[in-house]
Amino acid sequence: MNYHAPPASAAALEALKSEISARSEEFQALRHIPKDIVAKFQTIGVYRAFVPKRFGGDELAPQDFCRLVEDISMADASAGWVSSFGVSATYLAALPPETYAAIYGANPNTVFAGAMFPPQPARRVEGGLEVSGRWPWGSGVMGADIVGAGIKIEGEDSPLPRTAVLPRTKASVDENWDTIGLRATGSHDIVIDKAIVPEEWTFIRGGKPQQDDLIFRYPAMALAAQVLAVVALGVARSALDWVHANALARTSVTGAPSPAARAYIQIDFAKAEGLLMGARSAFYDAIEEGWRQMQANGEVDRTMLIRMRHAASKAAQDGAEAARLAFVMGGSEAMATGHPLGRKMIDAACVAQHAFINSGSWQAAGAALFGQQTPPGYP
């Protein structure tokens, strides 16, 4: 276990990971993480991780939350992906303080799911903003208490999207998520029809926080990239652990040496372990140094910020490659439908497709390193 939880919650986390692993096929069939598992995420502190203690939260450091997500991802990638949205408590801090208090003061374990793009037009009416539209990629929406949807208000000029927040009961879900990877994330379309949202229940995604807690001053977009990238590290770790255990236990039907004794397996396994080791070390070195800067100076300097985004890209991309190497080492048996190595390879590859950490993010990092223009929101 990577996450350094108190003894009672450590036992609960291990029990939950075992249950998640045992029920992974069920999640695949459902295409979402069921509410009873989301409730257990709440119990172990996933959704209150970044909530201030004055609202009943745990105020975890970013690296501790990432280790928690990494642990869950070792049991199931989709479960890890859904748990990563415990980060929502940080970017919801861009809401007015009274709105934030209304959400987390009532329930520090509130589950948020959002879908930002494409932003839909919202018009001012009596009582606030009338919001209608359809938003894809609503990961975790099946277990959410509140949802967010990207909107455009006429006359507002911002490179970052505005988000309207409303109760899950005011939105419907089109269960159209049908994929080969991250299948159980429940990333369905969120559909809203003429819901009235008070303006104080909207915020700029990635905008300035309205509260001064240290975690809320930590770069929001960097943290959003980190909590997703770490899923790939957890999946890759579980894939290599599977290869290691299987190679030692299996004998060849043809009389060939066991996989563990074959030179090409030894070489590829060492390469994959080295790849994962380097990515993981770079990732946690960056996030921990960034947090130390926050604690000492109240902010992260630009050089460190670029490094954090760069390391998140490396974690996602190298994690996906390590999982691919694990699949190759699984041999012809890994080709079978439902084989764990095939699923882990595809899940890790899908993590590395996210816009924050995909191959295009290498270009954004390179531009930042040369002091050139970067995309909005980067670093």
mmCIF file of C-alpha atoms in Angstrom:
data_model
loop_
_atom_site.group_PDB
_atom_site.id
_atom_site.type_symbol
_atom_site.label_atom_id
_atom_site.label_comp_id
_atom_site.label_asym_id
_atom_site.label_seq_id
_atom_site.Cartn_x
_atom_site.Cartn_y
_atom_site.Cartn_z
ATOM 1 C CA MET A 1 0.000 0.000 0.000
ATOM 2 C CA ASN A 2 1.373 3.413 -1.003
ATOM 3 C CA TYR A 3 -1.040 5.681 0.857
ATOM 4 C CA HIS A 4 0.036 6.173 4.483
ATOM 5 C CA ALA A 5 -3.387 5.960 6.099
ATOM 6 C CA PRO A 6 -4.120 5.667 9.827
ATOM 7 C CA PRO A 7 -4.319 1.995 10.915
ATOM 8 C CA ALA A 8 -8.140 1.809 10.948
ATOM 9 C CA SER A 9 -8.551 3.373 7.516
ATOM 10 C CA ALA A 10 -5.601 1.361 6.152
ATOM 11 C CA ALA A 11 -7.489 -1.835 6.948
ATOM 12 C CA ALA A 12 -10.638 -0.410 5.366
ATOM 13 C CA LEU A 13 -8.699 0.555 2.231
ATOM 14 C CA GLU A 14 -7.177 -2.901 1.853
ATOM 15 C CA ALA A 15 -10.589 -4.520 2.295
ATOM 16 C CA LEU A 16 -12.070 -2.145 -0.275
ATOM 17 C CA LYS A 17 -9.297 -2.852 -2.785
ATOM 18 C CA SER A 18 -9.951 -6.583 -2.418
ATOM 19 C CA GLU A 19 -13.656 -6.057 -3.014
ATOM 20 C CA ILE A 20 -13.005 -3.844 -6.030
ATOM 21 C CA SER A 21 -10.712 -6.456 -7.577
ATOM 22 C CA ALA A 22 -13.273 -9.197 -6.974
ATOM 23 C CA ARG A 23 -16.099 -7.150 -8.515
ATOM 24 C CA SER A 24 -14.212 -5.750 -11.496
ATOM 25 C CA GLU A 25 -16.207 -7.813 -14.036
ATOM 26 C CA GLU A 26 -19.441 -6.544 -12.494
ATOM 27 C CA PHE A 27 -18.251 -2.960 -12.939
ATOM 28 C CA GLN A 28 -17.381 -3.660 -16.565
ATOM 29 C CA ALA A 29 -20.902 -4.929 -17.219
ATOM 30 C CA LEU A 30 -22.512 -1.970 -15.431
ATOM 31 C CA ARG A 31 -20.238 0.545 -17.191
ATOM 32 C CA HIS A 32 -20.015 2.541 -13.964
ATOM 33 C CA ILE A 33 -18.791 2.247 -10.386
ATOM 34 C CA PRO A 34 -21.885 1.411 -8.293
ATOM 35 C CA LYS A 35 -23.108 3.597 -5.474
ATOM 36 C CA ASP A 36 -22.180 1.146 -2.732
ATOM 37 C CA ILE A 37 -18.522 1.440 -3.765
ATOM 38 C CA VAL A 38 -18.823 5.237 -4.015
ATOM 39 C CA ALA A 39 -20.204 5.165 -0.451
ATOM 40 C CA LYS A 40 -17.106 3.238 0.639
ATOM 41 C CA PHE A 41 -14.937 5.821 -1.114
ATOM 42 C CA GLN A 42 -16.714 8.377 1.055
ATOM 43 C CA THR A 43 -16.024 6.319 4.171
ATOM 44 C CA ILE A 44 -12.269 6.108 3.548
ATOM 45 C CA GLY A 45 -12.097 9.846 2.824
ATOM 46 C CA VAL A 46 -11.772 10.092 -0.962
ATOM 47 C CA TYR A 47 -14.211 12.993 -1.329
ATOM 48 C CA ARG A 48 -13.292 14.907 1.837
ATOM 49 C CA ALA A 49 -9.556 14.600 1.226
ATOM 50 C CA PHE A 50 -9.095 18.267 0.273
ATOM 51 C CA VAL A 51 -12.029 19.699 2.212
ATOM 52 C CA PRO A 52 -10.887 22.076 5.009
ATOM 53 C CA LYS A 53 -11.126 20.727 8.534
ATOM 54 C CA ARG A 54 -13.565 23.489 9.468
ATOM 55 C CA PHE A 55 -16.080 21.684 7.230
ATOM 56 C CA GLY A 56 -15.173 18.212 8.502
ATOM 57 C CA GLY A 57 -12.554 17.443 5.849
ATOM 58 C CA ASP A 58 -9.129 15.831 6.099
ATOM 59 C CA GLU A 59 -6.898 18.478 4.425
ATOM 60 C CA LEU A 60 -4.583 15.958 2.788
ATOM 61 C CA ALA A 61 -1.399 16.996 1.018
ATOM 62 C CA PRO A 62 -1.563 16.455 -2.779
ATOM 63 C CA GLN A 63 0.978 13.644 -2.715
ATOM 64 C CA ASP A 64 -1.029 11.731 -0.104
ATOM 65 C CA PHE A 65 -4.196 11.952 -2.179
ATOM 66 C CA CYS A 66 -2.309 10.814 -5.277
ATOM 67 C CA ARG A 67 -0.986 7.793 -3.402
ATOM 68 C CA LEU A 68 -4.539 6.954 -2.360
ATOM 69 C CA VAL A 69 -5.753 7.134 -5.976
ATOM 70 C CA GLU A 70 -2.740 5.080 -7.099
ATOM 71 C CA ASP A 71 -3.611 2.389 -4.553
ATOM 72 C CA ILE A 72 -7.225 2.194 -5.721
ATOM 73 C CA SER A 73 -6.089 2.121 -9.363
ATOM 74 C CA MET A 74 -4.023 -0.980 -8.657
ATOM 75 C CA ALA A 75 -7.291 -2.759 -7.895
ATOM 76 C CA ASP A 76 -9.218 -1.337 -10.878
ATOM 77 C CA ALA A 77 -8.401 1.513 -13.247
ATOM 78 C CA SER A 78 -11.973 2.781 -13.550
ATOM 79 C CA ALA A 79 -12.374 2.815 -9.770
ATOM 80 C CA GLY A 80 -9.142 4.795 -9.498
ATOM 81 C CA TRP A 81 -10.321 7.222 -12.184
ATOM 82 C CA VAL A 82 -13.618 7.842 -10.400
ATOM 83 C CA SER A 83 -11.879 8.253 -7.039
ATOM 84 C CA SER A 84 -9.547 10.869 -8.556
ATOM 85 C CA PHE A 85 -12.474 13.286 -8.700
ATOM 86 C CA GLY A 86 -12.161 13.734 -4.977
ATOM 87 C CA VAL A 87 -9.972 16.592 -6.240
ATOM 88 C CA SER A 88 -13.174 18.505 -7.046
ATOM 89 C CA ALA A 89 -13.184 20.074 -3.587
ATOM 90 C CA THR A 90 -10.185 22.168 -4.661
ATOM 91 C CA TYR A 91 -11.465 23.694 -7.868
ATOM 92 C CA LEU A 92 -14.929 24.223 -6.392
ATOM 93 C CA ALA A 93 -13.128 26.694 -4.105
ATOM 94 C CA ALA A 94 -13.521 29.147 -7.000
ATOM 95 C CA LEU A 95 -17.183 29.302 -5.945
ATOM 96 C CA PRO A 96 -18.211 32.082 -3.550
ATOM 97 C CA PRO A 97 -17.316 31.072 0.037
ATOM 98 C CA GLU A 98 -20.980 30.965 1.040
ATOM 99 C CA THR A 99 -21.770 28.521 -1.755
ATOM 100 C CA TYR A 100 -18.783 26.330 -0.885
ATOM 101 C CA ALA A 101 -19.902 26.292 2.756
ATOM 102 C CA ALA A 102 -23.426 25.348 1.699
ATOM 103 C CA ILE A 103 -22.035 22.314 -0.134
ATOM 104 C CA TYR A 104 -19.320 21.001 2.164
ATOM 105 C CA GLY A 105 -20.645 22.374 5.436
ATOM 106 C CA ALA A 106 -23.711 20.233 4.869
ATOM 107 C CA ASN A 107 -21.712 17.179 3.765
ATOM 108 C CA PRO A 108 -17.883 17.075 3.569
ATOM 109 C CA ASN A 109 -18.214 13.822 1.592
ATOM 110 C CA THR A 110 -20.181 15.442 -1.236
ATOM 111 C CA VAL A 111 -19.563 13.727 -4.584
ATOM 112 C CA PHE A 112 -19.181 16.044 -7.587
ATOM 113 C CA ALA A 113 -19.074 15.068 -11.264
ATOM 114 C CA GLY A 114 -18.583 17.575 -14.043
ATOM 115 C CA ALA A 115 -18.518 17.825 -17.808
ATOM 116 C CA MET A 116 -17.031 21.054 -19.108
ATOM 117 C CA PHE A 117 -17.002 20.855 -22.895
ATOM 118 C CA PRO A 118 -18.446 22.030 -25.129
ATOM 119 C CA PRO A 119 -19.647 25.020 -23.080
ATOM 120 C CA GLN A 120 -23.325 25.676 -23.782
ATOM 121 C CA PRO A 121 -24.999 29.116 -23.935
ATOM 122 C CA ALA A 122 -26.696 30.171 -20.714
ATOM 123 C CA ARG A 123 -29.026 33.156 -20.526
ATOM 124 C CA ARG A 124 -29.844 35.363 -17.584
ATOM 125 C CA VAL A 125 -33.396 34.979 -16.300
ATOM 126 C CA GLU A 126 -35.163 35.711 -13.057
ATOM 127 C CA GLY A 127 -33.397 33.740 -10.343
ATOM 128 C CA GLY A 128 -30.112 33.240 -12.160
ATOM 129 C CA LEU A 129 -29.038 31.511 -15.362
ATOM 130 C CA GLU A 130 -31.111 29.183 -17.490
ATOM 131 C CA VAL A 131 -28.922 26.208 -18.383
ATOM 132 C CA SER A 132 -29.696 23.662 -21.082
ATOM 133 C CA GLY A 133 -27.577 21.310 -23.110
ATOM 134 C CA ARG A 134 -25.698 18.059 -23.341
ATOM 135 C CA TRP A 135 -22.188 17.464 -22.082
ATOM 136 C CA PRO A 136 -20.174 14.276 -22.744
ATOM 137 C CA TRP A 137 -17.465 12.783 -20.534
ATOM 138 C CA GLY A 138 -19.363 13.032 -17.229
ATOM 139 C CA SER A 139 -17.101 10.564 -15.400
ATOM 140 C CA GLY A 140 -18.558 9.356 -12.103
ATOM 141 C CA VAL A 141 -21.937 11.002 -12.669
ATOM 142 C CA MET A 142 -23.844 7.850 -11.668
ATOM 143 C CA GLY A 143 -22.695 8.274 -8.062
ATOM 144 C CA ALA A 144 -22.719 12.082 -7.880
ATOM 145 C CA ASP A 145 -24.617 14.330 -5.472
ATOM 146 C CA ILE A 146 -24.015 17.485 -7.513
ATOM 147 C CA VAL A 147 -22.985 18.015 -11.117
ATOM 148 C CA GLY A 148 -21.194 20.731 -13.053
ATOM 149 C CA ALA A 149 -21.707 21.770 -16.658
ATOM 150 C CA GLY A 150 -19.651 24.139 -18.814
ATOM 151 C CA ILE A 151 -21.521 27.274 -19.899
ATOM 152 C CA LYS A 152 -20.996 30.492 -21.838
ATOM 153 C CA ILE A 153 -22.637 33.707 -20.662
ATOM 154 C CA GLU A 154 -23.144 36.343 -23.330
ATOM 155 C CA GLY A 155 -20.592 39.128 -22.974
ATOM 156 C CA GLU A 156 -18.212 37.179 -20.753
ATOM 157 C CA ASP A 157 -14.688 36.843 -22.128
ATOM 158 C CA SER A 158 -12.612 34.135 -20.429
ATOM 159 C CA PRO A 159 -10.185 31.600 -21.945
ATOM 160 C CA LEU A 160 -11.316 29.145 -19.269
ATOM 161 C CA PRO A 161 -14.864 27.749 -19.092
ATOM 162 C CA ARG A 162 -17.465 28.823 -16.554
ATOM 163 C CA THR A 163 -19.170 25.950 -14.762
ATOM 164 C CA ALA A 164 -22.695 25.846 -13.403
ATOM 165 C CA VAL A 165 -23.210 23.649 -10.332
ATOM 166 C CA LEU A 166 -26.559 22.081 -9.554
ATOM 167 C CA PRO A 167 -28.069 19.069 -7.783
ATOM 168 C CA ARG A 168 -27.750 15.772 -9.633
ATOM 169 C CA THR A 169 -31.556 15.491 -9.461
ATOM 170 C CA LYS A 170 -31.845 18.448 -11.872
ATOM 171 C CA ALA A 171 -29.886 16.632 -14.563
ATOM 172 C CA SER A 172 -30.512 13.436 -16.466
ATOM 173 C CA VAL A 173 -27.924 10.962 -17.692
ATOM 174 C CA ASP A 174 -27.818 9.430 -21.144
ATOM 175 C CA GLU A 175 -26.030 6.146 -20.449
ATOM 176 C CA ASN A 176 -24.129 6.105 -23.740
ATOM 177 C CA TRP A 177 -20.616 5.364 -22.442
ATOM 178 C CA ASP A 178 -19.540 2.189 -24.266
ATOM 179 C CA THR A 179 -15.780 1.798 -24.547
ATOM 180 C CA ILE A 180 -13.017 -0.794 -24.439
ATOM 181 C CA GLY A 181 -10.972 1.148 -21.877
ATOM 182 C CA LEU A 182 -11.889 2.822 -18.588
ATOM 183 C CA ARG A 183 -15.245 1.212 -19.301
ATOM 184 C CA ALA A 184 -16.570 1.394 -15.734
ATOM 185 C CA THR A 185 -16.023 5.128 -15.237
ATOM 186 C CA GLY A 186 -19.619 5.835 -16.232
ATOM 187 C CA SER A 187 -18.487 8.797 -18.345
ATOM 188 C CA HIS A 188 -21.947 9.238 -19.814
ATOM 189 C CA ASP A 189 -23.528 12.373 -21.249
ATOM 190 C CA ILE A 190 -25.034 14.805 -18.735
ATOM 191 C CA VAL A 191 -28.254 16.360 -20.037
ATOM 192 C CA ILE A 192 -29.888 19.462 -18.537
ATOM 193 C CA ASP A 193 -33.130 21.060 -19.682
ATOM 194 C CA LYS A 194 -33.882 24.654 -18.625
ATOM 195 C CA ALA A 195 -32.511 24.379 -15.107
ATOM 196 C CA ILE A 196 -32.250 27.701 -13.245
ATOM 197 C CA VAL A 197 -28.854 28.067 -11.561
ATOM 198 C CA PRO A 198 -28.140 31.081 -9.316
ATOM 199 C CA GLU A 199 -25.031 32.924 -10.506
ATOM 200 C CA GLU A 200 -23.386 32.352 -7.121
ATOM 201 C CA TRP A 201 -23.483 28.638 -7.981
ATOM 202 C CA THR A 202 -21.157 29.154 -10.954
ATOM 203 C CA PHE A 203 -17.368 29.474 -11.134
ATOM 204 C CA ILE A 204 -14.489 29.721 -13.597
ATOM 205 C CA ARG A 205 -12.870 26.288 -13.955
ATOM 206 C CA GLY A 206 -9.230 26.869 -12.989
ATOM 207 C CA GLY A 207 -10.096 30.362 -11.761
ATOM 208 C CA LYS A 208 -8.855 32.128 -8.648
ATOM 209 C CA PRO A 209 -10.030 30.452 -5.421
ATOM 210 C CA GLN A 210 -12.253 32.505 -3.177
ATOM 211 C CA GLN A 211 -10.737 31.076 0.015
ATOM 212 C CA ASP A 212 -7.166 31.264 1.250
ATOM 213 C CA ASP A 213 -6.475 27.697 2.391
ATOM 214 C CA LEU A 214 -3.057 26.516 1.231
ATOM 215 C CA ILE A 215 -4.409 23.661 -0.883
ATOM 216 C CA PHE A 216 -6.682 26.072 -2.740
ATOM 217 C CA ARG A 217 -3.637 28.115 -3.797
ATOM 218 C CA TYR A 218 -1.916 25.010 -5.159
ATOM 219 C CA PRO A 219 -2.111 25.201 -8.996
ATOM 220 C CA ALA A 220 -5.504 23.767 -9.887
ATOM 221 C CA MET A 221 -4.678 22.595 -13.403
ATOM 222 C CA ALA A 222 -1.458 20.907 -12.294
ATOM 223 C CA LEU A 223 -3.319 19.039 -9.566
ATOM 224 C CA ALA A 224 -6.056 18.017 -12.014
ATOM 225 C CA ALA A 225 -3.374 16.518 -14.289
ATOM 226 C CA GLN A 226 -1.599 14.794 -11.397
ATOM 227 C CA VAL A 227 -4.638 12.979 -9.999
ATOM 228 C CA LEU A 228 -5.420 11.538 -13.441
ATOM 229 C CA ALA A 229 -1.848 10.644 -14.392
ATOM 230 C CA VAL A 230 -1.325 8.668 -11.210
ATOM 231 C CA VAL A 231 -4.024 6.221 -12.327
ATOM 232 C CA ALA A 232 -1.637 5.030 -15.050
ATOM 233 C CA LEU A 233 1.075 4.417 -12.449
ATOM 234 C CA GLY A 234 -1.273 2.253 -10.387
ATOM 235 C CA VAL A 235 -2.451 0.256 -13.403
ATOM 236 C CA ALA A 236 1.102 -0.321 -14.618
ATOM 237 C CA ARG A 237 2.167 -1.462 -11.164
ATOM 238 C CA SER A 238 -0.625 -4.028 -11.018
ATOM 239 C CA ALA A 239 0.164 -5.235 -14.554
ATOM 240 C CA LEU A 240 3.837 -5.827 -13.731
ATOM 241 C CA ASP A 241 2.921 -7.501 -10.447
ATOM 242 C CA TRP A 242 0.653 -9.863 -12.413
ATOM 243 C CA VAL A 243 3.463 -10.683 -14.853
ATOM 244 C CA HIS A 244 5.911 -11.320 -12.015
ATOM 245 C CA ALA A 245 3.612 -13.667 -10.120
ATOM 246 C CA ASN A 246 2.493 -15.492 -13.259
ATOM 247 C CA ALA A 247 6.009 -15.910 -14.646
ATOM 248 C CA LEU A 248 7.210 -17.541 -11.441
ATOM 249 C CA ALA A 249 4.184 -19.822 -11.130
ATOM 250 C CA ARG A 250 3.677 -20.941 -14.738
ATOM 251 C CA THR A 251 5.351 -23.794 -16.575
ATOM 252 C CA SER A 252 5.394 -24.194 -20.338
ATOM 253 C CA VAL A 253 3.263 -26.872 -22.006
ATOM 254 C CA THR A 254 6.017 -27.272 -24.622
ATOM 255 C CA GLY A 255 8.776 -27.951 -22.121
ATOM 256 C CA ALA A 256 10.361 -24.516 -22.571
ATOM 257 C CA PRO A 257 11.749 -22.721 -19.517
ATOM 258 C CA SER A 258 9.257 -20.897 -17.299
ATOM 259 C CA PRO A 259 8.714 -17.283 -18.349
ATOM 260 C CA ALA A 260 10.794 -16.089 -15.401
ATOM 261 C CA ALA A 261 13.808 -17.968 -16.807
ATOM 262 C CA ARG A 262 13.535 -16.624 -20.354
ATOM 263 C CA ALA A 263 16.044 -13.947 -21.285
ATOM 264 C CA TYR A 264 13.634 -11.811 -23.312
ATOM 265 C CA ILE A 265 11.135 -11.763 -20.446
ATOM 266 C CA GLN A 266 13.877 -10.815 -17.991
ATOM 267 C CA ILE A 267 15.068 -7.999 -20.263
ATOM 268 C CA ASP A 268 11.595 -6.575 -20.931
ATOM 269 C CA PHE A 269 10.580 -6.875 -17.296
ATOM 270 C CA ALA A 270 13.676 -4.977 -16.180
ATOM 271 C CA LYS A 271 12.991 -2.301 -18.824
ATOM 272 C CA ALA A 272 9.373 -1.926 -17.745
ATOM 273 C CA GLU A 273 10.281 -1.776 -14.070
ATOM 274 C CA GLY A 274 12.901 0.870 -14.829
ATOM 275 C CA LEU A 275 10.418 2.890 -16.864
ATOM 276 C CA LEU A 276 7.837 2.798 -14.094
ATOM 277 C CA MET A 277 10.425 3.480 -11.401
ATOM 278 C CA GLY A 278 11.674 6.596 -13.197
ATOM 279 C CA ALA A 279 8.191 7.924 -13.965
ATOM 280 C CA ARG A 280 6.965 7.378 -10.430
ATOM 281 C CA SER A 281 10.054 8.923 -8.836
ATOM 282 C CA ALA A 282 9.879 11.986 -11.098
ATOM 283 C CA PHE A 283 6.155 12.334 -10.401
ATOM 284 C CA TYR A 284 6.365 12.249 -6.611
ATOM 285 C CA ASP A 285 9.605 14.267 -6.493
ATOM 286 C CA ALA A 286 7.832 17.046 -8.395
ATOM 287 C CA ILE A 287 4.606 16.987 -6.426
ATOM 288 C CA GLU A 288 6.384 16.850 -3.060
ATOM 289 C CA GLU A 289 8.789 19.663 -3.961
ATOM 290 C CA GLY A 290 5.879 21.715 -5.239
ATOM 291 C CA TRP A 291 4.025 21.208 -1.966
ATOM 292 C CA ARG A 292 7.122 22.211 0.011
ATOM 293 C CA GLN A 293 7.254 25.431 -2.007
ATOM 294 C CA MET A 294 3.597 26.047 -1.211
ATOM 295 C CA GLN A 295 4.208 25.563 2.491
ATOM 296 C CA ALA A 296 7.302 27.794 2.519
ATOM 297 C CA ASN A 297 6.251 30.557 0.106
ATOM 298 C CA GLY A 298 2.502 30.273 -0.310
ATOM 299 C CA GLU A 299 2.925 29.645 -4.036
ATOM 300 C CA VAL A 300 4.675 27.498 -6.620
ATOM 301 C CA ASP A 301 7.137 29.239 -8.948
ATOM 302 C CA ARG A 302 6.770 28.869 -12.708
ATOM 303 C CA THR A 303 9.772 26.559 -13.112
ATOM 304 C CA MET A 304 8.302 24.191 -10.551
ATOM 305 C CA LEU A 305 4.863 24.449 -12.094
ATOM 306 C CA ILE A 306 6.200 23.438 -15.510
ATOM 307 C CA ARG A 307 8.043 20.545 -13.898
ATOM 308 C CA MET A 308 4.847 19.323 -12.195
ATOM 309 C CA ARG A 309 2.901 19.336 -15.461
ATOM 310 C CA HIS A 310 5.808 17.723 -17.317
ATOM 311 C CA ALA A 311 6.123 14.960 -14.695
ATOM 312 C CA ALA A 312 2.392 14.281 -14.886
ATOM 313 C CA SER A 313 2.675 13.756 -18.655
ATOM 314 C CA LYS A 314 5.622 11.430 -18.083
ATOM 315 C CA ALA A 315 3.696 9.427 -15.473
ATOM 316 C CA ALA A 316 0.748 8.922 -17.808
ATOM 317 C CA GLN A 317 2.770 8.141 -20.919
ATOM 318 C CA ASP A 318 5.377 5.916 -19.267
ATOM 319 C CA GLY A 319 2.733 4.159 -17.182
ATOM 320 C CA ALA A 320 0.888 3.303 -20.380
ATOM 321 C CA GLU A 321 4.088 2.011 -21.977
ATOM 322 C CA ALA A 322 4.949 -0.141 -18.949
ATOM 323 C CA ALA A 323 1.454 -1.671 -19.080
ATOM 324 C CA ARG A 324 1.942 -2.347 -22.813
ATOM 325 C CA LEU A 325 5.217 -4.140 -22.120
ATOM 326 C CA ALA A 326 3.439 -6.211 -19.470
ATOM 327 C CA PHE A 327 0.870 -7.243 -22.083
ATOM 328 C CA VAL A 328 3.634 -8.291 -24.486
ATOM 329 C CA MET A 329 5.266 -10.367 -21.748
ATOM 330 C CA GLY A 330 1.935 -12.112 -21.213
ATOM 331 C CA GLY A 331 2.400 -13.857 -24.539
ATOM 332 C CA SER A 332 -0.390 -15.304 -26.655
ATOM 333 C CA GLU A 333 -2.579 -16.006 -23.614
ATOM 334 C CA ALA A 334 -2.900 -12.271 -22.986
ATOM 335 C CA MET A 335 -4.788 -11.945 -26.287
ATOM 336 C CA ALA A 336 -7.867 -13.654 -24.834
ATOM 337 C CA THR A 337 -10.944 -11.510 -24.287
ATOM 338 C CA GLY A 338 -11.112 -10.419 -20.651
ATOM 339 C CA HIS A 339 -7.483 -11.273 -19.871
ATOM 340 C CA PRO A 340 -6.269 -8.947 -17.096
ATOM 341 C CA LEU A 341 -3.188 -7.806 -19.014
ATOM 342 C CA GLY A 342 -5.234 -6.798 -22.042
ATOM 343 C CA ARG A 343 -7.591 -4.748 -19.921
ATOM 344 C CA LYS A 344 -4.771 -3.119 -17.953
ATOM 345 C CA MET A 345 -2.924 -2.211 -21.148
ATOM 346 C CA ILE A 346 -6.006 -0.578 -22.665
ATOM 347 C CA ASP A 347 -7.030 1.152 -19.443
ATOM 348 C CA ALA A 348 -3.557 2.656 -19.036
ATOM 349 C CA ALA A 349 -3.528 3.718 -22.694
ATOM 350 C CA CYS A 350 -6.874 5.457 -22.189
ATOM 351 C CA VAL A 351 -5.534 7.351 -19.164
ATOM 352 C CA ALA A 352 -2.738 8.639 -21.390
ATOM 353 C CA GLN A 353 -5.312 9.868 -23.953
ATOM 354 C CA HIS A 354 -6.707 12.547 -21.635
ATOM 355 C CA ALA A 355 -6.143 16.071 -22.935
ATOM 356 C CA PHE A 356 -4.237 17.153 -19.792
ATOM 357 C CA ILE A 357 -1.631 14.388 -20.135
ATOM 358 C CA ASN A 358 -1.790 13.057 -23.699
ATOM 359 C CA SER A 359 1.046 13.112 -26.220
ATOM 360 C CA GLY A 360 0.180 16.705 -27.109
ATOM 361 C CA SER A 361 1.073 17.730 -23.583
ATOM 362 C CA TRP A 362 4.716 16.989 -24.444
ATOM 363 C CA GLN A 363 4.560 19.871 -26.917
ATOM 364 C CA ALA A 364 2.996 22.153 -24.315
ATOM 365 C CA ALA A 365 5.759 21.236 -21.868
ATOM 366 C CA GLY A 366 8.425 21.853 -24.496
ATOM 367 C CA ALA A 367 6.968 25.249 -25.360
ATOM 368 C CA ALA A 368 6.920 26.179 -21.671
ATOM 369 C CA LEU A 369 10.507 25.029 -21.198
ATOM 370 C CA PHE A 370 11.581 27.317 -24.077
ATOM 371 C CA GLY A 371 9.499 30.214 -22.766
ATOM 372 C CA GLN A 372 7.207 30.081 -25.781
ATOM 373 C CA GLN A 373 3.437 30.516 -25.920
ATOM 374 C CA THR A 374 1.491 27.629 -24.353
ATOM 375 C CA PRO A 375 -2.178 26.591 -24.641
ATOM 376 C CA PRO A 376 -4.726 28.272 -22.294
ATOM 377 C CA GLY A 377 -4.517 26.795 -18.815
ATOM 378 C CA TYR A 378 -0.972 25.455 -19.279
ATOM 379 C CA PRO A 379 1.084 25.145 -17.166
#
